[in-house]
């Protein structure tokens, strides 16, 4: 190809998103073995221009970009600008909205995002700030409202959230706080309304294909089995004679009001062995409990240093279901009183008894199999 000779050709080049695989290409030879390439929409508008160190007339996928490239909307407004060195993208990648305002700025090294990436709204305010290392998200990632206020802040490690994620209302008040461990959100979150009133919520509906670590790690007792049955719930089997406890760490205390809810279905075992929920769990010798039996009886109390204290005497409730029918348990602590309900029936309201631990979850007595449908612990801050 002679110097400055132009070649017009039809091509199908899928390296970049052009909105169409069909365009016309004009190749102009440049000094030092390079070539300038201009691609045009079939309607005639300039689509892309840039320099290559190698252009394959038969297979554009083999082309080697080497220099600055600019892509355009049909309107003639810049869409993207990037730079390449021997086929590898290097430097600042900039994209624009068709209105002409900047859409994003990304530092590229070795073909991957490496450094800061800033995304914008069309009004010019930041939409998101993030940092990459060799193509992987790291450090703070900040989202913004269109007006410029922070919307959320989360820290990334190896591309996954790690630690606290804080979400905000546009007035600057905290809306939600979530903790991430190895990219997975812990079920306990703190939510607030726009006035600043907040509540802590731990909710798990056991919809995952396997139990979460916070349950499994606290169910290591010999002879126990804990798994999730999809569409049914948390399957807990206690083959030992002693009581099985399955708890999660929840930042509960004696000062705030709270509500605990769960659904429990008896599968097998004695009708006179209770199963239910525990809270304020410190160890096997210190916890509070609310249990129901397939026999139709229920009880609640506290254990301190392995000594039991009943909140109310074991009593019968007509609403308690036996085998293979779910019972809904609910506990409501308000001020100095605590109320226990089964399937909507108020069983008893008694003075609140302080506790010493942060564990909350389930207890399975004796050799028994039960399924828990869900678990909700709500703390009014």
XYZ file of C-alpha atoms in Angstrom:
381
model
C 0.000 0.000 0.000
C 1.553 3.283 -1.086
C 2.014 6.174 1.308
C -1.183 8.127 1.960
C -3.153 5.693 -0.210
C -6.768 5.282 0.932
C -8.533 1.932 0.853
C -12.301 1.701 1.296
C -13.583 -1.653 2.494
C -16.581 -3.347 4.106
C -15.802 -5.043 7.440
C -17.414 -6.676 10.464
C -15.361 -5.676 13.509
C -16.660 -6.766 16.910
C -13.835 -5.474 19.107
C -15.869 -2.465 20.278
C -19.537 -1.824 20.830
C -20.543 0.198 17.802
C -24.265 -0.434 18.013
C -23.956 -2.269 14.669
C -21.563 -4.843 13.241
C -21.663 -3.213 9.815
C -19.692 -0.095 8.888
C -17.439 1.271 6.166
C -13.721 1.562 6.798
C -11.114 3.884 5.314
C -7.448 2.916 5.875
C -4.660 5.431 5.292
C -1.038 4.324 5.497
C 1.193 6.384 7.819
C 4.985 6.501 8.339
C 6.771 3.963 10.547
C 4.521 1.133 9.396
C 1.373 2.459 11.048
C -2.037 3.041 9.533
C -4.846 5.452 10.334
C -8.283 3.887 10.295
C -11.610 5.703 10.123
C -14.824 3.739 10.503
C -18.125 5.231 9.355
C -21.725 4.406 10.118
C -23.473 3.072 6.996
C -25.350 6.364 6.960
C -22.020 8.207 6.530
C -21.269 9.650 9.982
C -17.835 9.093 11.552
C -17.907 6.220 14.033
C -14.264 5.809 15.085
C -10.782 7.024 14.231
C -7.452 5.721 15.466
C -4.005 4.388 14.616
C -2.925 0.767 14.211
C 0.489 -0.867 13.979
C -1.138 -3.715 12.059
C -4.382 -3.895 10.077
C -5.650 -7.202 8.724
C -7.846 -6.546 5.680
C -9.553 -9.932 6.007
C -9.943 -10.305 9.797
C -10.275 -7.034 11.752
C -10.121 -8.993 14.998
C -6.393 -9.362 14.362
C -5.850 -5.602 14.123
C -3.372 -4.131 16.618
C -4.413 -0.682 17.893
C -1.428 1.537 18.676
C -2.165 5.156 19.574
C -5.157 7.306 20.476
C -8.677 6.262 19.527
C -11.899 8.249 19.570
C -15.446 6.931 19.054
C -18.424 9.107 18.166
C -22.188 9.167 18.373
C -23.968 9.648 15.053
C -24.509 13.247 16.112
C -20.738 13.819 15.973
C -20.350 14.091 19.758
C -17.470 12.109 21.277
C -18.535 8.827 22.863
C -15.219 7.401 24.113
C -11.498 8.104 24.018
C -8.791 5.537 24.779
C -5.089 5.064 24.087
C -3.252 1.866 23.164
C 0.341 0.723 23.096
C 0.915 -2.258 20.782
C -2.596 -3.579 21.295
C -2.849 -2.948 25.025
C -4.984 -0.137 26.415
C -3.032 2.310 28.588
C -3.850 5.650 30.163
C -7.115 7.446 30.808
C -10.299 6.068 29.277
C -12.988 8.741 29.009
C -16.621 8.305 27.975
C -19.261 10.957 27.269
C -23.024 11.205 27.241
C -24.467 12.235 23.895
C -25.223 15.584 25.503
C -21.455 16.165 25.619
C -20.966 15.906 29.378
C -18.476 13.376 30.744
C -19.946 10.001 31.711
C -16.842 8.306 33.197
C -13.069 8.582 33.633
C -11.086 5.388 34.248
C -7.349 4.930 34.687
C -6.200 1.921 32.610
C -2.942 0.004 32.956
C -2.096 -3.170 31.083
C -5.576 -3.298 29.598
C -7.346 -3.313 32.979
C -8.774 -0.627 35.257
C -5.960 0.264 37.655
C -6.415 3.363 39.754
C -9.452 5.580 40.150
C -12.694 5.338 38.214
C -15.156 8.225 38.439
C -18.655 8.031 36.961
C -20.869 11.095 36.540
C -24.485 12.103 36.149
C -25.302 14.184 33.089
C -25.565 17.216 35.370
C -21.817 16.907 36.058
C -22.074 15.631 39.637
C -20.290 12.438 40.596
C -22.380 9.268 40.454
C -19.763 6.803 41.716
C -16.130 6.842 42.852
C -14.180 3.583 42.966
C -10.610 2.327 42.943
C -9.193 -0.659 41.057
C -5.996 -2.658 41.247
C -5.225 -4.758 38.170
C -8.896 -4.853 37.217
C -10.187 -5.712 40.694
C -12.111 -3.312 42.918
C -10.308 -2.296 46.099
C -10.679 0.354 48.792
C -13.604 2.736 49.132
C -16.477 2.711 46.633
C -18.779 5.719 47.023
C -22.139 6.263 45.337
C -23.729 9.718 45.166
C -27.194 11.184 44.748
C -27.703 13.371 41.637
C -27.544 16.428 43.874
C -24.026 15.540 45.040
C -24.644 14.082 48.526
C -23.211 10.657 49.367
C -25.643 7.789 48.841
C -23.517 4.874 50.124
C -19.958 4.002 51.150
C -18.527 0.489 51.113
C -14.979 -0.903 51.173
C -13.918 -3.548 48.685
C -11.310 -6.269 49.053
C -10.521 -8.387 45.994
C -13.598 -6.961 44.329
C -15.971 -7.928 47.156
C -17.519 -5.810 49.921
C -15.719 -6.193 53.245
C -16.677 -4.601 56.550
C -19.331 -1.908 56.967
C -21.486 -0.544 54.173
C -23.262 2.681 55.124
C -26.220 3.977 53.101
C -27.577 7.508 53.528
C -30.664 9.567 52.976
C -30.120 12.602 50.782
C -30.295 14.804 53.894
C -27.131 13.079 55.176
C -28.742 10.878 57.843
C -27.771 7.217 57.904
C -30.412 5.001 56.277
C -28.852 1.558 56.689
C -25.671 -0.070 57.989
C -24.751 -3.549 56.724
C -21.696 -5.633 57.598
C -20.010 -7.751 54.944
C -17.755 -10.740 55.571
C -15.879 -12.098 52.525
C -18.406 -10.441 50.232
C -21.473 -11.796 52.017
C -23.876 -9.520 53.852
C -24.501 -10.430 57.484
C -28.274 -10.624 58.123
C -28.116 -8.028 60.917
C -28.593 -4.515 59.568
C -29.371 -1.196 61.214
C -32.088 0.801 59.467
C -33.168 4.376 60.190
C -35.893 6.669 58.934
C -35.247 10.192 57.691
C -35.796 11.601 61.203
C -32.976 9.487 62.679
C -35.110 6.891 64.480
C -33.450 3.516 63.946
C -33.911 -0.189 64.457
C -31.668 -3.217 64.164
C -32.976 -6.121 62.095
C -31.649 -9.666 61.823
C -33.713 -11.563 59.243
C -33.119 -14.952 57.629
C -35.728 -16.838 55.618
C -33.378 -19.784 54.930
C -33.709 -19.486 51.177
C -30.042 -20.260 50.455
C -28.978 -23.665 49.197
C -26.822 -24.261 52.275
C -26.794 -22.964 55.878
C -25.009 -19.716 56.558
C -21.777 -19.984 58.534
C -23.175 -18.159 61.548
C -25.625 -21.041 62.124
C -23.328 -23.931 61.240
C -20.455 -22.695 63.386
C -22.752 -22.722 66.386
C -24.126 -26.189 65.701
C -21.013 -28.282 66.195
C -22.460 -30.581 68.848
C -21.927 -34.271 68.195
C -24.888 -36.041 66.642
C -26.553 -32.881 65.338
C -27.464 -32.161 61.750
C -28.270 -28.754 60.340
C -29.165 -28.111 56.726
C -31.503 -26.028 54.594
C -34.311 -27.744 52.709
C -35.129 -25.489 49.805
C -38.698 -24.256 49.948
C -39.177 -25.575 53.467
C -36.666 -24.073 55.884
C -33.830 -24.817 58.309
C -33.826 -28.536 59.101
C -32.468 -29.232 62.602
C -31.975 -32.789 63.821
C -30.857 -33.561 67.363
C -29.920 -37.208 67.814
C -28.313 -36.652 71.221
C -30.081 -36.560 74.560
C -28.959 -33.085 75.566
C -30.550 -29.880 74.285
C -29.208 -28.551 70.978
C -28.599 -24.789 70.655
C -28.182 -23.032 67.304
C -27.480 -19.314 67.703
C -26.163 -16.283 65.842
C -24.373 -13.301 67.363
C -26.780 -10.336 67.449
C -25.898 -7.013 69.179
C -28.836 -7.147 71.585
C -28.937 -5.564 75.034
C -31.271 -5.100 77.982
C -32.046 -1.443 77.269
C -33.869 -1.577 73.939
C -37.252 -3.026 73.049
C -37.269 -5.937 70.628
C -39.398 -8.468 68.737
C -38.462 -12.069 67.893
C -40.431 -14.158 65.401
C -40.015 -17.624 63.918
C -42.021 -20.502 62.515
C -41.447 -24.039 63.778
C -42.734 -27.369 62.404
C -42.382 -30.595 64.405
C -41.280 -33.551 62.285
C -40.543 -36.331 64.770
C -39.721 -37.014 68.401
C -41.515 -36.995 71.729
C -44.675 -34.900 72.080
C -43.512 -33.769 75.511
C -40.115 -32.300 74.579
C -40.055 -28.555 73.906
C -38.389 -26.715 71.037
C -38.350 -23.017 70.307
C -36.238 -19.863 70.445
C -33.504 -18.554 72.724
C -32.107 -15.044 73.188
C -29.556 -13.444 75.468
C -27.598 -16.683 75.014
C -24.161 -16.646 76.640
C -23.547 -20.386 77.030
C -25.445 -23.564 77.849
C -25.834 -22.408 81.446
C -27.004 -18.838 80.732
C -29.833 -17.975 78.332
C -33.540 -17.081 78.011
C -36.003 -19.336 76.192
C -39.535 -19.788 74.845
C -40.532 -23.351 73.940
C -43.579 -25.172 72.600
C -44.412 -28.893 72.615
C -46.459 -30.988 70.166
C -48.516 -31.959 73.229
C -49.957 -28.430 73.183
C -47.991 -27.027 76.110
C -45.522 -24.128 76.188
C -43.157 -22.528 78.671
C -40.719 -19.624 78.945
C -37.987 -18.746 81.389
C -34.357 -17.982 81.993
C -31.391 -20.114 82.935
C -28.722 -18.495 85.096
C -25.650 -20.474 86.079
C -27.577 -23.607 85.125
C -30.494 -22.747 87.442
C -33.892 -22.392 85.758
C -36.402 -19.654 86.545
C -39.840 -19.885 84.900
C -41.406 -16.717 83.504
C -44.711 -18.551 83.750
C -45.684 -22.103 84.656
C -45.886 -24.650 81.845
C -49.301 -24.080 80.330
C -51.481 -25.439 77.572
C -52.429 -23.437 74.486
C -55.206 -24.663 72.200
C -53.630 -23.026 69.149
C -50.412 -25.115 69.213
C -50.201 -27.453 66.215
C -48.747 -30.931 66.451
C -46.734 -32.652 63.698
C -46.210 -31.290 60.165
C -48.024 -27.996 60.737
C -46.142 -24.768 61.411
C -46.411 -22.891 64.696
C -45.656 -19.162 64.682
C -43.796 -18.022 67.801
C -43.469 -14.358 68.701
C -41.847 -12.503 71.604
C -42.385 -8.787 72.175
C -40.365 -6.854 74.733
C -41.720 -3.375 75.443
C -40.349 -1.270 78.262
C -40.341 -3.432 81.411
C -42.738 -6.085 80.056
C -42.323 -9.057 77.731
C -45.159 -10.864 75.943
C -45.212 -14.380 74.450
C -47.517 -15.412 71.581
C -48.198 -18.665 69.690
C -50.077 -18.506 66.377
C -51.385 -15.073 67.312
C -52.613 -16.088 70.765
C -51.179 -14.154 73.715
C -49.882 -16.776 76.142
C -48.596 -14.496 78.868
C -47.163 -11.054 79.660
C -44.576 -10.936 82.454
C -41.911 -8.558 83.804
C -38.813 -8.411 81.613
C -35.869 -10.461 82.878
C -32.357 -9.120 82.008
C -29.905 -11.427 80.274
C -26.154 -11.626 79.781
C -25.361 -12.868 76.255
C -25.698 -11.809 72.593
C -26.641 -15.132 71.049
C -30.138 -15.630 69.641
C -31.620 -18.483 67.673
C -33.103 -21.917 68.296
C -33.161 -24.778 70.762
C -34.097 -28.395 70.045
C -34.734 -30.623 73.041
C -33.968 -34.340 73.185
C -33.950 -36.644 70.181
C -36.080 -34.589 67.862
C -36.339 -33.259 64.304
C -37.846 -29.827 63.631
C -37.857 -27.346 60.748
C -37.630 -23.585 61.284
C -39.277 -21.512 58.572
C -37.646 -18.145 59.287
C -36.041 -16.049 61.983
C -36.556 -12.344 62.681
C -34.992 -10.344 65.516
C -35.909 -6.653 65.450
C -34.371 -4.212 67.928
C -35.856 -0.742 68.365
C -32.882 1.605 68.747
